[in-house]
Amino acid sequence: MDRSSVVKTITGALSDIMQREYSDVTEETRLFEDLHLDSTSVLTLLMALEDQTGIEVDPESLQMENFQTIGTLADYIEGNLDVSV
């Protein structure tokens, strides 16, 4: 899965969870400040991303920095894709 596919997967999962279209987001879009995610929506997002990408999220490895932007979340997912392949 390449970088653009990861970002599209995140954007699609966000649209499903938040029940609105996010066609104008970029990798710099902040998850909490710009998209107004809360802890419940982050957990739902992580479960959706696990299902869609096949990764397993290790709660011990999660850091707040992983959720600053769509780009930092994509970095986290890509790092876990490399591990699970």
N, CA, C and O atoms as a GROMACS GRO file, in nm:
protein
  340
    1MET      N    1   0.086  -0.118   0.000
    1MET     CA    2   0.000   0.000   0.000
    1MET      C    3   0.091   0.124   0.000
    1MET      O    4   0.174   0.140   0.089
    2ASP      N    5   0.074   0.211  -0.100
    2ASP     CA    6   0.158   0.329  -0.107
    2ASP      C    7   0.099   0.443  -0.024
    2ASP      O    8  -0.012   0.434   0.028
    3ARG      N    9   0.176   0.550  -0.013
    3ARG     CA   10   0.140   0.663   0.075
    3ARG      C   11   0.004   0.720   0.039
    3ARG      O   12  -0.078   0.744   0.128
    4SER      N   13  -0.022   0.744  -0.089
    4SER     CA   14  -0.151   0.804  -0.126
    4SER      C   15  -0.267   0.712  -0.093
    4SER      O   16  -0.375   0.759  -0.057
    5SER      N   17  -0.246   0.581  -0.104
    5SER     CA   18  -0.352   0.486  -0.067
    5SER      C   19  -0.379   0.489   0.083
    5SER      O   20  -0.493   0.480   0.126
    6VAL      N   21  -0.272   0.503   0.162
    6VAL     CA   22  -0.289   0.511   0.307
    6VAL      C   23  -0.369   0.636   0.343
    6VAL      O   24  -0.461   0.630   0.424
    7VAL      N   25  -0.333   0.749   0.283
    7VAL     CA   26  -0.403   0.875   0.312
    7VAL      C   27  -0.549   0.865   0.267
    7VAL      O   28  -0.638   0.912   0.338
    8LYS      N   29  -0.575   0.805   0.151
    8LYS     CA   30  -0.713   0.787   0.104
    8LYS      C   31  -0.792   0.696   0.198
    8LYS      O   32  -0.911   0.719   0.223
    9THR      N   33  -0.727   0.593   0.250
    9THR     CA   34  -0.792   0.502   0.345
    9THR      C   35  -0.830   0.577   0.473
    9THR      O   36  -0.940   0.560   0.525
   10ILE      N   37  -0.738   0.659   0.522
   10ILE     CA   38  -0.766   0.738   0.642
   10ILE      C   39  -0.882   0.835   0.616
   10ILE      O   40  -0.973   0.846   0.697
   11THR      N   41  -0.877   0.904   0.504
   11THR     CA   42  -0.980   1.001   0.470
   11THR      C   43  -1.116   0.933   0.454
   11THR      O   44  -1.218   0.985   0.500
   12GLY      N   45  -1.118   0.817   0.390
   12GLY     CA   46  -1.243   0.743   0.375
   12GLY      C   47  -1.299   0.696   0.508
   12GLY      O   48  -1.419   0.705   0.532
   13ALA      N   49  -1.211   0.647   0.595
   13ALA     CA   50  -1.254   0.602   0.728
   13ALA      C   51  -1.308   0.721   0.808
   13ALA      O   52  -1.410   0.709   0.877
   14LEU      N   53  -1.241   0.835   0.798
   14LEU     CA   54  -1.289   0.956   0.868
   14LEU      C   55  -1.427   0.995   0.819
   14LEU      O   56  -1.514   1.030   0.899
   15SER      N   57  -1.447   0.991   0.688
   15SER     CA   58  -1.578   1.027   0.631
   15SER      C   59  -1.688   0.935   0.682
   15SER      O   60  -1.797   0.980   0.716
   16ASP      N   61  -1.657   0.805   0.688
   16ASP     CA   62  -1.755   0.708   0.738
   16ASP      C   63  -1.788   0.732   0.885
   16ASP      O   64  -1.905   0.732   0.925
   17ILE      N   65  -1.685   0.754   0.965
   17ILE     CA   66  -1.704   0.768   1.110
   17ILE      C   67  -1.774   0.898   1.145
   17ILE      O   68  -1.866   0.901   1.227
   18MET      N   69  -1.731   1.006   1.082
   18MET     CA   70  -1.785   1.137   1.115
   18MET      C   71  -1.910   1.171   1.033
   18MET      O   72  -1.974   1.273   1.056
   19GLN      N   73  -1.943   1.085   0.939
   19GLN     CA   74  -2.062   1.099   0.854
   19GLN      C   75  -2.065   1.233   0.782
   19GLN      O   76  -2.167   1.302   0.777
   20ARG      N   77  -1.948   1.268   0.725
   20ARG     CA   78  -1.939   1.385   0.638
   20ARG      C   79  -1.822   1.366   0.544
   20ARG      O   80  -1.730   1.289   0.573
   21GLU      N   81  -1.826   1.435   0.433
   21GLU     CA   82  -1.723   1.421   0.331
   21GLU      C   83  -1.601   1.507   0.365
   21GLU      O   84  -1.615   1.622   0.407
   22TYR      N   85  -1.482   1.451   0.347
   22TYR     CA   86  -1.358   1.523   0.373
   22TYR      C   87  -1.273   1.527   0.247
   22TYR      O   88  -1.163   1.472   0.244
   23SER      N   89  -1.322   1.591   0.144
   23SER     CA   90  -1.251   1.596   0.017
   23SER      C   91  -1.139   1.700   0.016
   23SER      O   92  -1.051   1.693  -0.070
   24ASP      N   93  -1.140   1.794   0.108
   24ASP     CA   94  -1.043   1.903   0.107
   24ASP      C   95  -0.932   1.887   0.210
   24ASP      O   96  -0.856   1.982   0.233
   25VAL      N   97  -0.920   1.770   0.271
   25VAL     CA   98  -0.815   1.752   0.372
   25VAL      C   99  -0.682   1.722   0.305
   25VAL      O  100  -0.676   1.670   0.194
   26THR      N  101  -0.574   1.756   0.376
   26THR     CA  102  -0.439   1.726   0.330
   26THR      C  103  -0.366   1.652   0.442
   26THR      O  104  -0.423   1.628   0.549
   27GLU      N  105  -0.242   1.616   0.418
   27GLU     CA  106  -0.165   1.549   0.522
   27GLU      C  107  -0.139   1.642   0.640
   27GLU      O  108  -0.108   1.595   0.750
   28GLU      N  109  -0.151   1.770   0.619
   28GLU     CA  110  -0.128   1.868   0.726
   28GLU      C  111  -0.254   1.894   0.809
   28GLU      O  112  -0.248   1.964   0.910
   29THR      N  113  -0.367   1.841   0.767
   29THR     CA  114  -0.492   1.862   0.841
   29THR      C  115  -0.481   1.800   0.979
   29THR      O  116  -0.446   1.682   0.993
   30ARG      N  117  -0.510   1.879   1.082
   30ARG     CA  118  -0.499   1.833   1.220
   30ARG      C  119  -0.627   1.759   1.260
   30ARG      O  120  -0.738   1.806   1.236
   31LEU      N  121  -0.609   1.643   1.321
   31LEU     CA  122  -0.723   1.557   1.353
   31LEU      C  123  -0.813   1.617   1.461
   31LEU      O  124  -0.935   1.614   1.448
   32PHE      N  125  -0.755   1.671   1.566
   32PHE     CA  126  -0.836   1.724   1.676
   32PHE      C  127  -0.881   1.867   1.650
   32PHE      O  128  -0.999   1.899   1.665
   33GLU      N  129  -0.789   1.953   1.611
   33GLU     CA  130  -0.822   2.095   1.596
   33GLU      C  131  -0.905   2.124   1.472
   33GLU      O  132  -1.001   2.201   1.478
   34ASP      N  133  -0.870   2.061   1.358
   34ASP     CA  134  -0.939   2.091   1.232
   34ASP      C  135  -1.062   2.003   1.210
   34ASP      O  136  -1.166   2.051   1.162
   35LEU      N  137  -1.051   1.876   1.244
   35LEU     CA  138  -1.161   1.782   1.219
   35LEU      C  139  -1.246   1.755   1.342
   35LEU      O  140  -1.350   1.689   1.332
   36HIS      N  141  -1.204   1.805   1.456
   36HIS     CA  142  -1.280   1.795   1.581
   36HIS      C  143  -1.306   1.652   1.625
   36HIS      O  144  -1.415   1.620   1.674
   37LEU      N  145  -1.205   1.565   1.608
   37LEU     CA  146  -1.217   1.429   1.660
   37LEU      C  147  -1.207   1.431   1.811
   37LEU      O  148  -1.143   1.519   1.870
   38ASP      N  149  -1.271   1.333   1.874
   38ASP     CA  150  -1.257   1.315   2.018
   38ASP      C  151  -1.204   1.174   2.042
   38ASP      O  152  -1.180   1.100   1.947
   39SER      N  153  -1.185   1.137   2.167
   39SER     CA  154  -1.123   1.008   2.197
   39SER      C  155  -1.206   0.891   2.144
   39SER      O  156  -1.149   0.791   2.100
   40THR      N  157  -1.337   0.902   2.148
   40THR     CA  158  -1.423   0.795   2.098
   40THR      C  159  -1.408   0.780   1.947
   40THR      O  160  -1.399   0.669   1.896
   41SER      N  161  -1.406   0.892   1.876
   41SER     CA  162  -1.393   0.884   1.730
   41SER      C  163  -1.254   0.834   1.690
   41SER      O  164  -1.240   0.768   1.587
   42VAL      N  165  -1.151   0.863   1.770
   42VAL     CA  166  -1.017   0.812   1.741
   42VAL      C  167  -1.015   0.660   1.756
   42VAL      O  168  -0.958   0.591   1.672
   43LEU      N  169  -1.077   0.608   1.861
   43LEU     CA  170  -1.083   0.463   1.879
   43LEU      C  171  -1.159   0.396   1.764
   43LEU      O  172  -1.116   0.292   1.714
   44THR      N  173  -1.269   0.455   1.724
   44THR     CA  174  -1.346   0.402   1.612
   44THR      C  175  -1.264   0.407   1.483
   44THR      O  176  -1.267   0.314   1.403
   45LEU      N  177  -1.191   0.517   1.464
   45LEU     CA  178  -1.104   0.531   1.347
   45LEU      C  179  -0.997   0.423   1.346
   45LEU      O  180  -0.972   0.362   1.242
   46LEU      N  181  -0.935   0.399   1.459
   46LEU     CA  182  -0.831   0.296   1.466
   46LEU      C  183  -0.886   0.158   1.435
   46LEU      O  184  -0.821   0.080   1.365
   47MET      N  185  -1.005   0.126   1.484
   47MET     CA  186  -1.066  -0.004   1.455
   47MET      C  187  -1.096  -0.016   1.306
   47MET      O  188  -1.074  -0.121   1.246
   48ALA      N  189  -1.146   0.092   1.246
   48ALA     CA  190  -1.175   0.090   1.102
   48ALA      C  191  -1.047   0.073   1.022
   48ALA      O  192  -1.044  -0.001   0.924
   49LEU      N  193  -0.941   0.142   1.063
   49LEU     CA  194  -0.814   0.130   0.991
   49LEU      C  195  -0.753  -0.009   1.006
   49LEU      O  196  -0.690  -0.059   0.914
   50GLU      N  197  -0.771  -0.071   1.122
   50GLU     CA  198  -0.726  -0.209   1.139
   50GLU      C  199  -0.798  -0.300   1.039
   50GLU      O  200  -0.735  -0.382   0.973
   51ASP      N  201  -0.929  -0.283   1.028
   51ASP     CA  202  -1.008  -0.366   0.936
   51ASP      C  203  -0.968  -0.342   0.790
   51ASP      O  204  -0.958  -0.437   0.712
   52GLN      N  205  -0.944  -0.217   0.754
   52GLN     CA  206  -0.920  -0.183   0.614
   52GLN      C  207  -0.776  -0.207   0.570
   52GLN      O  208  -0.751  -0.229   0.451
   53THR      N  209  -0.682  -0.203   0.663
   53THR     CA  210  -0.541  -0.218   0.624
   53THR      C  211  -0.479  -0.350   0.669
   53THR      O  212  -0.374  -0.390   0.619
   54GLY      N  213  -0.544  -0.417   0.762
   54GLY     CA  214  -0.489  -0.543   0.812
   54GLY      C  215  -0.384  -0.528   0.921
   54GLY      O  216  -0.325  -0.626   0.964
   55ILE      N  217  -0.360  -0.404   0.966
   55ILE     CA  218  -0.263  -0.384   1.074
   55ILE      C  219  -0.328  -0.417   1.207
   55ILE      O  220  -0.451  -0.421   1.220
   56GLU      N  221  -0.245  -0.440   1.306
   56GLU     CA  222  -0.293  -0.454   1.443
   56GLU      C  223  -0.233  -0.340   1.523
   56GLU      O  224  -0.112  -0.326   1.532
   57VAL      N  225  -0.320  -0.258   1.580
   57VAL     CA  226  -0.274  -0.143   1.657
   57VAL      C  227  -0.238  -0.190   1.797
   57VAL      O  228  -0.319  -0.251   1.867
   58ASP      N  229  -0.116  -0.160   1.836
   58ASP     CA  230  -0.069  -0.192   1.970
   58ASP      C  231  -0.086  -0.067   2.057
   58ASP      O  232  -0.014   0.031   2.038
   59PRO      N  233  -0.180  -0.069   2.151
   59PRO     CA  234  -0.203   0.049   2.234
   59PRO      C  235  -0.078   0.099   2.306
   59PRO      O  236  -0.065   0.218   2.334
   60GLU      N  237   0.015   0.008   2.335
   60GLU     CA  238   0.139   0.046   2.403
   60GLU      C  239   0.230   0.130   2.313
   60GLU      O  240   0.311   0.209   2.362
   61SER      N  241   0.215   0.113   2.181
   61SER     CA  242   0.303   0.186   2.089
   61SER      C  243   0.244   0.320   2.046
   61SER      O  244   0.313   0.399   1.981
   62LEU      N  245   0.120   0.346   2.081
   62LEU     CA  246   0.056   0.471   2.040
   62LEU      C  247   0.108   0.589   2.121
   62LEU      O  248   0.125   0.581   2.243
   63GLN      N  249   0.133   0.696   2.050
   63GLN     CA  250   0.174   0.821   2.112
   63GLN      C  251   0.081   0.931   2.062
   63GLN      O  252   0.026   0.919   1.952
   64MET      N  253   0.064   1.036   2.137
   64MET     CA  254  -0.018   1.148   2.096
   64MET      C  255   0.032   1.207   1.964
   64MET      O  256  -0.047   1.257   1.884
   65GLU      N  257   0.163   1.201   1.942
   65GLU     CA  258   0.220   1.254   1.818
   65GLU      C  259   0.166   1.182   1.695
   65GLU      O  260   0.163   1.240   1.586
   66ASN      N  261   0.124   1.056   1.711
   66ASN     CA  262   0.070   0.981   1.598
   66ASN      C  263  -0.062   1.039   1.549
   66ASN      O  264  -0.105   1.008   1.438
   67PHE      N  265  -0.126   1.121   1.630
   67PHE     CA  266  -0.259   1.172   1.597
   67PHE      C  267  -0.262   1.323   1.576
   67PHE      O  268  -0.369   1.384   1.582
   68GLN      N  269  -0.146   1.383   1.551
   68GLN     CA  270  -0.146   1.527   1.529
   68GLN      C  271  -0.213   1.564   1.397
   68GLN      O  272  -0.297   1.654   1.393
   69THR      N  273  -0.176   1.494   1.291
   69THR     CA  274  -0.229   1.526   1.158
   69THR      C  275  -0.260   1.397   1.083
   69THR      O  276  -0.227   1.287   1.128
   70ILE      N  277  -0.324   1.411   0.969
   70ILE     CA  278  -0.346   1.294   0.883
   70ILE      C  279  -0.211   1.236   0.842
   70ILE      O  280  -0.197   1.114   0.832
   71GLY      N  281  -0.113   1.321   0.818
   71GLY     CA  282   0.020   1.275   0.780
   71GLY      C  283   0.089   1.194   0.888
   71GLY      O  284   0.151   1.092   0.858
   72THR      N  285   0.080   1.237   1.014
   72THR     CA  286   0.145   1.162   1.121
   72THR      C  287   0.074   1.028   1.145
   72THR      O  288   0.137   0.929   1.181
   73LEU      N  289  -0.057   1.026   1.126
   73LEU     CA  290  -0.130   0.900   1.136
   73LEU      C  291  -0.091   0.807   1.020
   73LEU      O  292  -0.077   0.686   1.040
   74ALA      N  293  -0.074   0.863   0.902
   74ALA     CA  294  -0.028   0.784   0.787
   74ALA      C  295   0.110   0.726   0.813
   74ALA      O  296   0.138   0.612   0.777
   75ASP      N  297   0.199   0.805   0.876
   75ASP     CA  298   0.332   0.754   0.912
   75ASP      C  299   0.320   0.633   1.004
   75ASP      O  300   0.388   0.533   0.985
   76TYR      N  301   0.231   0.644   1.104
   76TYR     CA  302   0.211   0.534   1.199
   76TYR      C  303   0.161   0.409   1.126
   76TYR      O  304   0.210   0.299   1.150
   77ILE      N  305   0.064   0.427   1.038
   77ILE     CA  306   0.007   0.312   0.966
   77ILE      C  307   0.113   0.250   0.875
   77ILE      O  308   0.127   0.128   0.871
   78GLU      N  309   0.186   0.333   0.802
   78GLU     CA  310   0.290   0.280   0.715
   78GLU      C  311   0.394   0.201   0.794
   78GLU      O  312   0.440   0.096   0.749
   79GLY      N  313   0.432   0.252   0.911
   79GLY     CA  314   0.527   0.180   0.995
   79GLY      C  315   0.475   0.045   1.039
   79GLY      O  316   0.551  -0.051   1.050
   80ASN      N  317   0.344   0.038   1.065
   80ASN     CA  318   0.285  -0.089   1.105
   80ASN      C  319   0.259  -0.181   0.988
   80ASN      O  320   0.258  -0.303   1.006
   81LEU      N  321   0.239  -0.127   0.870
   81LEU     CA  322   0.226  -0.211   0.751
   81LEU      C  323   0.356  -0.283   0.724
   81LEU      O  324   0.356  -0.400   0.687
   82ASP      N  325   0.468  -0.214   0.742
   82ASP     CA  326   0.598  -0.274   0.721
   82ASP      C  327   0.622  -0.390   0.817
   82ASP      O  328   0.684  -0.491   0.780
   83VAL      N  329   0.573  -0.376   0.941
   83VAL     CA  330   0.590  -0.478   1.043
   83VAL      C  331   0.504  -0.600   1.013
   83VAL      O  332   0.547  -0.714   1.032
   84SER      N  333   0.379  -0.575   0.967
   84SER     CA  334   0.286  -0.688   0.951
   84SER      C  335   0.303  -0.762   0.818
   84SER      O  336   0.240  -0.866   0.798
   85VAL      N  337   0.386  -0.711   0.728
   85VAL     CA  338   0.406  -0.779   0.598
   85VAL      C  339   0.504  -0.891   0.613
   85VAL      O  340   0.534  -0.960   0.515
   0.00000   0.00000   0.00000
